[in-house]
Amino acid sequence: MNDTMNLSPLETCVKLPLCFKELEEVTDKAKDWLLMHGACMRCREHLDKDEVRFAPFVLLPSAFPRKEFEKARKVQTILNELTHQVAHDHNFITETLKSTVEVDDFTARLFGIYETVHAEGFKQSISLGLLRSDYLLHNLHETNIMQVEMNTIASSFAGIATTITHYHRYILKELECEDKLKNIPENHALSGLCEGLIEAWKLYNNKRAVILFIIEDTTINICDQRFHEFLIREKNSSIKVIRKSLGQVASEAHLNQNQDLIVGNSTVAVVYFRSGYEPAQYPTEHEWSARLMIERSSAIKCPSIQYHLAGTKKVQQALAVKGTIEKYFKDRSIVEKIRTVFTGLYSLDFDENGEGEKAVTMALKEPGRFVLKPQREGGGNNIYGEDVFTQLKAMRDSKERTAWILMDRIHPPLQENYLIRPGNTDELKTQNLVSELGIYGVILGDSNEVKINKQVGHVLRTKPASSDEGGIVAGAGALDSPYLV
Ligand code: ADP
Ligand code: MG
Ligand code: MG
């Protein structure tokens, strides 16, 4: 249980609770709608390749302030560019991650690959970023979006999120609220990300080359990934997508004399990582050798190793240090736009100015005000509440603390809704939920030129207010759409 001090609740789009009979009827329809439109996932507990279940979802779209939604959309291309510039700033990446790589093996391995390909000279100068910047609303004086993080690798759910937007339009019609449809914004996330992959494929300029998705040994989020694959084929009938795990790449792929990545008889134009962001996805040296081979290749990577590192929590914290964004943007109004979505982020380094020590003291005094974050992705890794105290106290004098960053805890407003999961036979009741908005961005280019920089769509992920984290694949979260108010 967390200690959120959620302030003013947001008003729901439909008066709740629904009467029992209507709720029962509409829930049944909703589940079938999701099943029939592929808003589904494999089930971790009964893993069977031939079976999917509907993804956890909320029955009604959740209210979200229009002004803040627009703000998040508008700032996306600026954040895309910031990520792109950081990824190409060798000194900044090296300096920022210096203390972290001394203690965090996973980041150190990634950084090692980066140093290797940087020293050799990048065979492919172009990177593709399919990014997702995530926000929670925070009640300061009024409700504001605050960035939770920027994802540069495996930014998922664009496929299912697009479908959920259609679902929420359907359900509002079903509840005879057609007048409310105008408050559900259009969502072209899937199409936008696929166009990014297709544009990268075109730049590679080999009509016979394929797009390689790097996948886990078992893919829970299969429909989301397949939506991308199928839409790519629909938009451009020449493009074949192949799927391989890092282990399979290690044994089946090689680099030819030109450092082209060859899998079977195919040259790979674009590598799209939907795996490779957490240590468990590199169980042996084979997976690491595959990652290095890919980074050395002429394929366009999504993300390239430098983009991957630009998405670490440590880089996010360093960007919040005064003077950093100013290095990348001379225009003060742009700097201001970025700053308004940043919340307090603090280094835990043993630095000369004692900033790290100050942050530790501050968090030990009021641990509930902060979240402690390691350099990990995929949810379930952060520390909250009293555990912040325990963990920080235990590592106060140890170098280990520099593998973490400290962040102000954001307190999103509560909202009632019905959260529906497959297999849950309990009577449906409204719950207090909180929502996290993700905005997708596409950026394509190299250090000299940005060829594409766009905001392409969104996802809303909603979780019980009582749970600290809301990963959908990991557990507590559910798919949602914003209902703009
Ligand atoms: P990951 O890369 O693992 O997704 P996140 O930074 O997104 O890491 O953290 C995971 C989840 O933890 C978020 O989706 C959010 O629910 C919660 N969380 C993260 N940072 C904060 C914060 N500063 N305040 C409140 N909740 C947070
Ligand atoms: Mg992340
Ligand atoms: Mg996250």
Short mmCIF file of C-alpha atoms and ligand atoms in Angstrom, two decimals:
data_model
loop_
_atom_site.label_atom_id
_atom_site.label_comp_id
_atom_site.label_asym_id
_atom_site.label_seq_id
_atom_site.Cartn_x
_atom_site.Cartn_y
_atom_site.Cartn_z
CA MET A 1 0.00 0.00 0.00
CA ASN A 2 1.46 3.39 -0.83
CA ASP A 3 1.10 6.67 0.95
CA THR A 4 -0.15 8.79 -1.93
CA MET A 5 -1.90 11.93 -0.80
CA ASN A 6 -4.11 12.05 -3.82
CA LEU A 7 -5.93 15.33 -3.95
CA SER A 8 -9.09 16.39 -5.75
CA PRO A 9 -10.65 13.48 -7.64
CA LEU A 10 -11.30 13.93 -11.36
CA GLU A 11 -14.87 13.74 -12.51
CA THR A 12 -15.81 10.61 -14.46
CA CYS A 13 -17.18 10.76 -18.01
CA VAL A 14 -20.33 8.83 -17.07
CA LYS A 15 -22.11 8.93 -13.71
CA LEU A 16 -21.03 5.94 -11.61
CA PRO A 17 -21.86 3.36 -10.49
CA LEU A 18 -23.71 1.91 -13.46
CA CYS A 19 -26.76 -0.13 -12.55
CA PHE A 20 -25.87 -3.77 -12.07
CA LYS A 21 -27.76 -5.14 -15.06
CA GLU A 22 -26.31 -2.60 -17.44
CA LEU A 23 -22.83 -3.14 -16.02
CA GLU A 24 -23.06 -6.88 -16.52
CA GLU A 25 -24.28 -6.55 -20.08
CA VAL A 26 -21.84 -3.89 -21.13
CA THR A 27 -18.85 -5.70 -19.53
CA ASP A 28 -19.61 -8.84 -21.50
CA LYS A 29 -19.79 -6.88 -24.71
CA ALA A 30 -16.62 -5.02 -23.84
CA LYS A 31 -14.62 -8.21 -23.29
CA ASP A 32 -15.82 -9.67 -26.59
CA TRP A 33 -15.08 -6.40 -28.39
CA LEU A 34 -11.49 -6.51 -27.14
CA LEU A 35 -11.08 -10.20 -28.02
CA MET A 36 -12.45 -9.66 -31.50
CA HIS A 37 -10.27 -6.62 -32.17
CA GLY A 38 -7.06 -8.13 -30.85
CA ALA A 39 -6.58 -5.98 -27.75
CA CYS A 40 -5.09 -9.11 -26.23
CA MET A 41 -2.00 -10.64 -24.66
CA ARG A 42 -0.68 -14.10 -23.96
CA CYS A 43 -1.26 -15.32 -20.45
CA ARG A 44 1.89 -15.68 -18.36
CA GLU A 45 0.33 -18.23 -16.01
CA HIS A 46 -0.96 -20.58 -18.72
CA LEU A 47 1.46 -19.91 -21.50
CA ASP A 48 0.16 -21.45 -24.68
CA LYS A 49 1.23 -19.99 -28.02
CA ASP A 50 -2.18 -20.63 -29.50
CA GLU A 51 -4.05 -18.68 -26.87
CA VAL A 52 -4.52 -15.03 -26.03
CA ARG A 53 -6.78 -13.26 -23.56
CA PHE A 54 -8.04 -9.71 -23.61
CA ALA A 55 -5.60 -7.24 -22.03
CA PRO A 56 -6.61 -5.72 -18.68
CA PHE A 57 -8.62 -2.59 -19.42
CA VAL A 58 -10.86 -0.01 -17.81
CA LEU A 59 -14.47 -0.04 -18.87
CA LEU A 60 -14.76 3.72 -19.39
CA PRO A 61 -12.20 6.27 -20.58
CA SER A 62 -10.58 8.22 -17.74
CA ALA A 63 -10.86 11.98 -17.49
CA PHE A 64 -7.68 13.89 -18.29
CA PRO A 65 -7.29 17.69 -18.42
CA ARG A 66 -7.29 18.80 -22.06
CA LYS A 67 -4.77 21.55 -21.42
CA GLU A 68 -2.25 19.12 -19.95
CA PHE A 69 -2.84 16.57 -22.69
CA GLU A 70 -2.11 19.23 -25.32
CA LYS A 71 0.94 20.35 -23.39
CA ALA A 72 2.31 16.80 -23.41
CA ARG A 73 1.68 16.47 -27.14
CA LYS A 74 3.31 19.80 -27.93
CA VAL A 75 6.47 19.18 -25.93
CA GLN A 76 7.07 15.78 -27.54
CA THR A 77 9.04 16.94 -30.58
CA ILE A 78 11.26 19.03 -28.29
CA LEU A 79 11.89 16.02 -26.06
CA ASN A 80 12.58 13.89 -29.15
CA GLU A 81 15.21 16.37 -30.21
CA LEU A 82 16.69 16.58 -26.73
CA THR A 83 17.03 12.78 -26.64
CA HIS A 84 18.60 12.81 -30.10
CA GLN A 85 21.15 15.47 -29.13
CA VAL A 86 22.04 13.76 -25.87
CA ALA A 87 22.50 10.44 -27.68
CA HIS A 88 25.08 12.14 -29.91
CA ASP A 89 26.92 13.90 -27.11
CA HIS A 90 29.75 11.50 -26.33
CA ASN A 91 31.16 13.60 -23.48
CA PHE A 92 27.83 14.04 -21.78
CA ILE A 93 26.94 10.33 -21.93
CA THR A 94 30.40 9.33 -20.71
CA GLU A 95 30.54 11.86 -17.87
CA THR A 96 26.96 11.25 -16.77
CA LEU A 97 27.24 7.47 -16.62
CA LYS A 98 30.78 7.40 -15.22
CA SER A 99 29.90 6.69 -11.60
CA THR A 100 26.92 4.49 -12.50
CA VAL A 101 28.90 2.09 -14.69
CA GLU A 102 31.37 1.53 -11.86
CA VAL A 103 28.67 -0.18 -9.81
CA ASP A 104 25.87 -1.20 -12.19
CA ASP A 105 26.96 -4.19 -14.28
CA PHE A 106 24.11 -4.01 -16.75
CA THR A 107 24.62 -0.34 -17.61
CA ALA A 108 28.36 -1.04 -17.71
CA ARG A 109 27.87 -3.77 -20.34
CA LEU A 110 25.72 -1.48 -22.48
CA PHE A 111 28.23 1.31 -22.05
CA GLY A 112 31.05 -1.06 -23.02
CA ILE A 113 29.29 -1.79 -26.32
CA TYR A 114 28.80 1.92 -26.87
CA GLU A 115 32.50 2.62 -26.27
CA THR A 116 33.49 -0.18 -28.64
CA VAL A 117 31.35 0.99 -31.55
CA HIS A 118 32.17 4.62 -30.86
CA ALA A 119 35.91 3.86 -30.98
CA GLU A 120 35.52 1.76 -34.16
CA GLY A 121 33.36 4.44 -35.78
CA PHE A 122 29.63 3.85 -36.19
CA LYS A 123 29.01 1.82 -39.34
CA GLN A 124 25.49 3.27 -39.45
CA SER A 125 25.21 6.92 -38.50
CA ILE A 126 21.40 7.02 -38.56
CA SER A 127 19.33 6.08 -35.50
CA LEU A 128 15.61 5.55 -35.27
CA GLY A 129 13.90 6.60 -32.05
CA LEU A 130 10.40 5.29 -31.31
CA LEU A 131 10.09 7.07 -27.99
CA ARG A 132 7.45 7.30 -25.31
CA SER A 133 7.48 10.06 -22.74
CA ASP A 134 5.37 9.15 -19.69
CA TYR A 135 3.57 11.54 -17.34
CA LEU A 136 1.54 11.52 -14.18
CA LEU A 137 -0.70 14.41 -13.23
CA HIS A 138 0.43 16.14 -10.09
CA ASN A 139 -1.69 18.39 -7.92
CA LEU A 140 0.46 21.38 -7.16
CA HIS A 141 -1.68 24.51 -7.17
CA GLU A 142 -3.50 23.17 -10.16
CA THR A 143 -3.09 19.82 -11.88
CA ASN A 144 0.06 19.61 -13.98
CA ILE A 145 1.73 16.85 -15.96
CA MET A 146 5.07 15.72 -14.59
CA GLN A 147 7.37 13.48 -16.59
CA VAL A 148 7.90 10.05 -15.07
CA GLU A 149 10.48 8.95 -17.62
CA MET A 150 11.48 8.88 -21.27
CA ASN A 151 11.54 5.42 -22.84
CA THR A 152 13.94 4.97 -25.73
CA ILE A 153 13.78 1.18 -26.04
CA ALA A 154 10.79 -1.14 -26.55
CA SER A 155 8.25 1.66 -26.01
CA SER A 156 5.26 -0.60 -26.15
CA PHE A 157 1.45 -0.53 -26.42
CA ALA A 158 1.09 1.76 -29.45
CA GLY A 159 -0.76 -1.10 -31.15
CA ILE A 160 -3.22 -1.95 -28.42
CA ALA A 161 -3.58 1.69 -27.32
CA THR A 162 -4.85 2.62 -30.77
CA THR A 163 -7.42 -0.18 -30.54
CA ILE A 164 -8.47 0.88 -27.04
CA THR A 165 -9.24 4.36 -28.36
CA HIS A 166 -11.72 2.74 -30.77
CA TYR A 167 -13.08 0.58 -27.99
CA HIS A 168 -13.83 3.58 -25.77
CA ARG A 169 -15.64 5.28 -28.63
CA TYR A 170 -17.70 2.14 -29.05
CA ILE A 171 -18.56 1.85 -25.37
CA LEU A 172 -19.64 5.49 -25.11
CA LYS A 173 -22.03 4.90 -28.01
CA GLU A 174 -23.26 1.76 -26.33
CA LEU A 175 -24.03 3.79 -23.21
CA GLU A 176 -25.84 6.33 -25.36
CA CYS A 177 -23.27 9.07 -24.79
CA GLU A 178 -22.53 9.85 -28.41
CA ASP A 179 -22.24 13.54 -27.59
CA LYS A 180 -19.13 12.69 -25.56
CA LEU A 181 -17.16 11.12 -28.39
CA LYS A 182 -15.61 14.48 -29.25
CA ASN A 183 -13.70 14.30 -25.98
CA ILE A 184 -11.81 11.17 -27.00
CA PRO A 185 -8.83 12.39 -29.03
CA GLU A 186 -7.76 10.61 -32.19
CA ASN A 187 -4.86 8.27 -31.75
CA HIS A 188 -2.50 7.35 -34.59
CA ALA A 189 0.21 5.85 -32.42
CA LEU A 190 0.46 2.53 -34.27
CA SER A 191 0.46 4.07 -37.70
CA GLY A 192 3.01 6.68 -36.60
CA LEU A 193 5.49 4.16 -35.23
CA CYS A 194 5.10 1.90 -38.27
CA GLU A 195 5.77 4.85 -40.58
CA GLY A 196 8.95 5.51 -38.60
CA LEU A 197 10.09 1.93 -39.16
CA ILE A 198 9.17 2.13 -42.85
CA GLU A 199 11.02 5.42 -43.37
CA ALA A 200 14.11 3.91 -41.75
CA TRP A 201 13.79 0.87 -44.04
CA LYS A 202 13.58 3.18 -47.08
CA LEU A 203 16.70 5.06 -46.00
CA TYR A 204 18.62 1.80 -45.89
CA ASN A 205 17.82 1.58 -49.57
CA ASN A 206 17.74 -2.15 -50.24
CA LYS A 207 14.36 -3.34 -51.50
CA ARG A 208 15.06 -6.94 -50.51
CA ALA A 209 16.16 -6.16 -46.96
CA VAL A 210 13.97 -7.05 -43.96
CA ILE A 211 13.04 -5.50 -40.63
CA LEU A 212 14.18 -7.61 -37.67
CA PHE A 213 12.18 -7.48 -34.42
CA ILE A 214 14.29 -8.55 -31.44
CA ILE A 215 11.95 -10.47 -29.17
CA GLU A 216 11.96 -12.32 -25.87
CA ASP A 217 11.96 -16.14 -25.79
CA THR A 218 8.27 -15.94 -24.97
CA THR A 219 6.30 -12.88 -25.96
CA ILE A 220 3.45 -11.97 -23.64
CA ASN A 221 2.62 -8.75 -25.48
CA ILE A 222 2.29 -10.57 -28.81
CA CYS A 223 -0.70 -8.72 -30.27
CA ASP A 224 0.87 -5.31 -29.75
CA GLN A 225 3.98 -6.48 -31.63
CA ARG A 226 2.04 -8.22 -34.39
CA PHE A 227 -0.09 -5.11 -34.94
CA HIS A 228 3.15 -3.34 -35.90
CA GLU A 229 4.29 -6.19 -38.13
CA PHE A 230 0.96 -6.52 -39.95
CA LEU A 231 0.52 -2.79 -40.47
CA ILE A 232 4.03 -2.48 -41.91
CA ARG A 233 3.13 -5.10 -44.53
CA GLU A 234 -0.17 -3.37 -45.21
CA LYS A 235 1.48 0.01 -45.72
CA ASN A 236 4.34 -1.32 -47.82
CA SER A 237 3.91 -4.72 -49.39
CA SER A 238 7.65 -5.12 -50.06
CA ILE A 239 8.64 -5.23 -46.41
CA LYS A 240 9.05 -8.52 -44.59
CA VAL A 241 9.36 -8.56 -40.81
CA ILE A 242 11.29 -11.36 -39.14
CA ARG A 243 11.37 -12.08 -35.40
CA LYS A 244 14.40 -13.41 -33.51
CA SER A 245 15.57 -13.49 -29.93
CA LEU A 246 19.09 -12.26 -29.12
CA GLY A 247 20.07 -15.90 -28.61
CA GLN A 248 18.84 -16.79 -32.11
CA VAL A 249 20.68 -13.79 -33.59
CA ALA A 250 23.87 -15.06 -31.93
CA SER A 251 23.58 -18.44 -33.60
CA GLU A 252 21.87 -17.57 -36.91
CA ALA A 253 23.25 -14.18 -37.92
CA HIS A 254 26.58 -12.83 -39.09
CA LEU A 255 28.13 -9.69 -40.49
CA ASN A 256 29.32 -9.79 -44.09
CA GLN A 257 32.39 -7.95 -45.34
CA ASN A 258 30.46 -4.72 -45.50
CA GLN A 259 29.22 -5.23 -41.92
CA ASP A 260 25.70 -5.82 -43.17
CA LEU A 261 23.68 -7.90 -40.74
CA ILE A 262 22.70 -11.15 -42.47
CA VAL A 263 20.08 -13.53 -41.05
CA GLY A 264 19.60 -16.64 -43.21
CA ASN A 265 19.44 -15.23 -46.73
CA SER A 266 18.19 -11.82 -45.68
CA THR A 267 19.99 -8.55 -45.14
CA VAL A 268 18.58 -6.62 -42.22
CA ALA A 269 17.72 -2.98 -42.90
CA VAL A 270 16.25 -2.10 -39.51
CA VAL A 271 16.54 -3.75 -36.09
CA TYR A 272 13.62 -3.00 -33.77
CA PHE A 273 14.31 -4.00 -30.16
CA ARG A 274 11.27 -5.24 -28.23
CA SER A 275 13.65 -7.03 -25.90
CA GLY A 276 17.18 -6.36 -24.67
CA TYR A 277 16.34 -3.73 -22.06
CA GLU A 278 16.80 -5.79 -18.89
CA PRO A 279 19.53 -8.09 -17.53
CA ALA A 280 17.38 -11.24 -17.68
CA GLN A 281 17.19 -10.81 -21.44
CA TYR A 282 20.97 -11.41 -21.60
CA PRO A 283 21.25 -14.75 -19.76
CA THR A 284 24.57 -15.71 -21.37
CA GLU A 285 27.47 -14.16 -23.29
CA HIS A 286 25.74 -15.19 -26.54
CA GLU A 287 23.07 -12.53 -26.08
CA TRP A 288 25.73 -9.89 -25.39
CA SER A 289 27.69 -10.92 -28.47
CA ALA A 290 24.48 -10.63 -30.52
CA ARG A 291 23.88 -7.11 -29.21
CA LEU A 292 27.44 -6.12 -30.11
CA MET A 293 27.10 -7.66 -33.58
CA ILE A 294 23.90 -5.71 -34.18
CA GLU A 295 25.46 -2.44 -32.99
CA ARG A 296 28.47 -2.99 -35.26
CA SER A 297 26.26 -3.63 -38.27
CA SER A 298 25.08 -1.34 -41.04
CA ALA A 299 21.43 -1.88 -40.00
CA ILE A 300 19.53 1.10 -38.63
CA LYS A 301 18.85 0.38 -34.99
CA CYS A 302 15.75 1.28 -33.01
CA PRO A 303 17.24 2.18 -30.66
CA SER A 304 20.96 2.42 -31.34
CA ILE A 305 23.11 1.83 -28.27
CA GLN A 306 23.56 5.58 -27.79
CA TYR A 307 19.79 6.10 -27.85
CA HIS A 308 19.40 3.24 -25.38
CA LEU A 309 21.83 4.94 -22.98
CA ALA A 310 20.15 8.31 -23.49
CA GLY A 311 17.02 6.74 -22.00
CA THR A 312 18.60 5.72 -18.69
CA LYS A 313 17.25 7.16 -15.46
CA LYS A 314 20.71 8.57 -14.73
CA VAL A 315 20.62 10.62 -17.94
CA GLN A 316 17.11 11.80 -17.06
CA GLN A 317 18.42 13.01 -13.70
CA ALA A 318 21.43 14.73 -15.27
CA LEU A 319 19.17 16.56 -17.72
CA ALA A 320 17.31 18.09 -14.79
CA VAL A 321 20.53 19.70 -13.47
CA LYS A 322 20.42 23.45 -14.07
CA GLY A 323 22.36 24.44 -17.16
CA THR A 324 22.15 21.08 -18.96
CA ILE A 325 19.18 21.61 -21.27
CA GLU A 326 20.46 25.14 -21.85
CA LYS A 327 23.46 23.55 -23.56
CA TYR A 328 21.20 21.96 -26.15
CA PHE A 329 18.59 24.69 -26.62
CA LYS A 330 19.46 28.36 -26.83
CA ASP A 331 15.83 29.45 -27.02
CA ARG A 332 14.73 30.15 -23.43
CA SER A 333 11.08 29.50 -24.13
CA ILE A 334 11.95 25.97 -25.26
CA VAL A 335 14.03 25.37 -22.14
CA GLU A 336 11.08 26.58 -20.08
CA LYS A 337 8.67 24.19 -21.87
CA ILE A 338 10.91 21.26 -20.99
CA ARG A 339 11.46 22.38 -17.41
CA THR A 340 7.77 22.69 -16.60
CA VAL A 341 7.32 18.93 -17.10
CA PHE A 342 10.38 17.94 -15.03
CA THR A 343 9.93 17.15 -11.39
CA GLY A 344 12.74 17.14 -8.81
CA LEU A 345 15.47 14.64 -9.71
CA TYR A 346 18.57 14.19 -7.58
CA SER A 347 21.94 12.56 -8.08
CA LEU A 348 23.21 10.21 -5.38
CA ASP A 349 26.84 10.50 -6.54
CA PHE A 350 29.72 11.18 -4.17
CA ASP A 351 30.38 14.55 -5.81
CA GLU A 352 32.71 17.35 -4.71
CA ASN A 353 29.87 19.75 -3.97
CA GLY A 354 28.15 17.30 -1.67
CA GLU A 355 24.92 17.38 -3.72
CA GLY A 356 24.56 13.59 -3.50
CA GLU A 357 25.01 13.64 0.25
CA LYS A 358 22.46 16.43 0.58
CA ALA A 359 19.93 14.37 -1.40
CA VAL A 360 20.52 11.35 0.83
CA THR A 361 19.97 13.41 4.00
CA MET A 362 16.82 14.96 2.55
CA ALA A 363 15.34 11.57 1.59
CA LEU A 364 16.21 9.94 4.92
CA LYS A 365 14.28 12.72 6.65
CA GLU A 366 11.14 12.37 4.52
CA PRO A 367 11.32 9.12 2.57
CA GLY A 368 7.63 9.26 1.61
CA ARG A 369 8.31 12.31 -0.55
CA PHE A 370 10.58 10.38 -2.90
CA VAL A 371 11.01 7.41 -5.21
CA LEU A 372 14.33 5.61 -5.47
CA LYS A 373 15.10 4.34 -8.98
CA PRO A 374 17.77 2.00 -10.34
CA GLN A 375 18.89 1.91 -14.00
CA ARG A 376 16.20 -0.54 -15.05
CA GLU A 377 13.22 -0.71 -17.40
CA GLY A 378 10.05 -2.71 -17.56
CA GLY A 379 8.48 -1.81 -14.22
CA GLY A 380 8.67 -3.23 -10.71
CA ASN A 381 12.18 -2.00 -9.91
CA ASN A 382 11.59 1.22 -7.96
CA ILE A 383 11.49 1.72 -4.20
CA TYR A 384 8.81 3.68 -2.33
CA GLY A 385 7.82 4.84 1.13
CA GLU A 386 9.67 3.50 4.17
CA ASP A 387 11.72 1.21 1.93
CA VAL A 388 13.40 4.34 0.57
CA PHE A 389 14.68 4.97 4.09
CA THR A 390 15.87 1.40 4.63
CA GLN A 391 17.57 1.10 1.26
CA LEU A 392 19.25 4.50 1.42
CA LYS A 393 20.44 3.98 4.97
CA ALA A 394 21.93 0.62 4.03
CA MET A 395 23.87 2.01 1.06
CA ARG A 396 24.63 5.52 2.31
CA ASP A 397 28.39 4.93 2.54
CA SER A 398 28.61 2.48 -0.31
CA LYS A 399 29.37 3.24 -3.94
CA GLU A 400 26.29 1.20 -4.79
CA ARG A 401 24.12 4.24 -4.21
CA THR A 402 25.43 5.85 -7.41
CA ALA A 403 23.59 3.16 -9.41
CA TRP A 404 20.35 4.83 -8.26
CA ILE A 405 18.68 8.19 -8.64
CA LEU A 406 16.22 9.91 -6.37
CA MET A 407 13.04 11.50 -7.68
CA ASP A 408 10.22 13.54 -6.15
CA ARG A 409 7.18 11.39 -5.73
CA ILE A 410 4.30 12.51 -7.95
CA HIS A 411 0.79 12.39 -6.47
CA PRO A 412 -1.79 11.88 -9.21
CA PRO A 413 -5.49 12.56 -8.66
CA LEU A 414 -7.81 9.61 -8.11
CA GLN A 415 -10.60 8.57 -10.35
CA GLU A 416 -13.30 5.94 -10.15
CA ASN A 417 -13.64 3.33 -12.87
CA TYR A 418 -14.11 -0.39 -13.44
CA LEU A 419 -10.84 -2.25 -13.95
CA ILE A 420 -11.45 -5.51 -15.79
CA ARG A 421 -9.00 -8.40 -15.95
CA PRO A 422 -9.33 -11.76 -17.64
CA GLY A 423 -10.22 -14.57 -15.32
CA ASN A 424 -11.39 -12.29 -12.52
CA THR A 425 -14.79 -13.56 -11.46
CA ASP A 426 -15.27 -11.16 -8.51
CA GLU A 427 -18.28 -8.91 -8.64
CA LEU A 428 -17.39 -5.77 -10.58
CA LYS A 429 -17.04 -2.72 -8.39
CA THR A 430 -15.67 0.73 -9.00
CA GLN A 431 -12.15 1.29 -7.69
CA ASN A 432 -9.99 4.32 -7.08
CA LEU A 433 -7.51 4.46 -9.92
CA VAL A 434 -4.71 6.68 -11.18
CA SER A 435 -3.59 7.12 -14.77
CA GLU A 436 -0.26 7.58 -16.53
CA LEU A 437 -0.20 9.23 -19.95
CA GLY A 438 2.39 8.19 -22.53
CA ILE A 439 3.06 10.24 -25.66
CA TYR A 440 4.78 8.55 -28.59
CA GLY A 441 7.42 10.32 -30.62
CA VAL A 442 9.29 9.34 -33.76
CA ILE A 443 12.71 10.71 -34.59
CA LEU A 444 15.01 9.61 -37.39
CA GLY A 445 18.38 11.07 -38.27
CA ASP A 446 22.06 11.30 -37.48
CA SER A 447 24.26 13.83 -35.70
CA ASN A 448 24.16 16.19 -38.69
CA GLU A 449 20.55 16.04 -39.68
CA VAL A 450 17.14 15.16 -38.23
CA LYS A 451 15.02 13.85 -41.10
CA ILE A 452 11.81 13.14 -39.18
CA ASN A 453 10.67 14.47 -35.82
CA LYS A 454 7.02 13.91 -34.92
CA GLN A 455 4.54 13.36 -32.13
CA VAL A 456 2.34 10.48 -33.26
CA GLY A 457 -0.11 9.41 -30.56
CA HIS A 458 -0.70 8.34 -27.00
CA VAL A 459 -1.51 5.63 -24.48
CA LEU A 460 -3.15 5.91 -21.09
CA ARG A 461 -2.28 3.24 -18.54
CA THR A 462 -4.34 3.09 -15.38
CA LYS A 463 -3.71 1.25 -12.09
CA PRO A 464 -5.28 0.96 -8.65
CA ALA A 465 -4.27 3.96 -6.52
CA SER A 466 -3.11 1.49 -3.88
CA SER A 467 -0.42 -0.03 -6.09
CA ASP A 468 2.94 1.71 -6.53
CA GLU A 469 3.47 0.60 -10.10
CA GLY A 470 1.12 -0.22 -12.88
CA GLY A 471 2.94 -2.28 -15.50
CA ILE A 472 0.37 -3.98 -17.73
CA VAL A 473 2.53 -6.92 -18.74
CA ALA A 474 4.00 -6.99 -15.21
CA GLY A 475 0.68 -6.95 -13.35
CA ALA A 476 -1.43 -4.20 -11.83
CA GLY A 477 -2.06 -1.88 -14.78
CA ALA A 478 -4.82 -1.66 -17.36
CA LEU A 479 -5.23 -0.01 -20.76
CA ASP A 480 -7.23 3.15 -20.94
CA SER A 481 -7.90 6.24 -23.09
CA PRO A 482 -8.03 9.87 -22.07
CA TYR A 483 -11.43 11.53 -21.93
CA LEU A 484 -10.51 15.19 -22.25
CA VAL A 485 -12.11 17.59 -19.78
P1 ADP B 1 10.19 1.78 -15.81
O1 ADP B 1 11.22 2.19 -16.79
O2 ADP B 1 10.52 0.53 -15.08
O3 ADP B 1 8.81 1.80 -16.39
P2 ADP B 1 9.34 4.17 -14.36
O4 ADP B 1 10.21 5.32 -14.06
O5 ADP B 1 8.33 4.39 -15.42
O6 ADP B 1 10.26 2.91 -14.66
O7 ADP B 1 8.61 3.72 -13.04
C1 ADP B 1 7.65 2.67 -13.04
C2 ADP B 1 6.34 3.13 -12.44
O8 ADP B 1 6.56 3.64 -11.14
C3 ADP B 1 5.66 4.27 -13.19
O9 ADP B 1 4.87 3.77 -14.24
C4 ADP B 1 4.83 4.90 -12.09
O10 ADP B 1 3.63 4.18 -11.89
C5 ADP B 1 5.71 4.73 -10.86
N1 ADP B 1 6.55 5.93 -10.66
C6 ADP B 1 7.74 6.18 -11.23
N2 ADP B 1 8.23 7.38 -10.85
C7 ADP B 1 7.32 7.91 -10.03
C8 ADP B 1 7.25 9.13 -9.29
N3 ADP B 1 8.22 10.03 -9.35
N4 ADP B 1 6.14 9.34 -8.53
C9 ADP B 1 5.15 8.43 -8.45
N5 ADP B 1 5.17 7.26 -9.11
C10 ADP B 1 6.24 6.99 -9.89
MG MG B 2 10.87 2.80 -18.82
MG MG B 3 7.78 3.41 -17.11
#
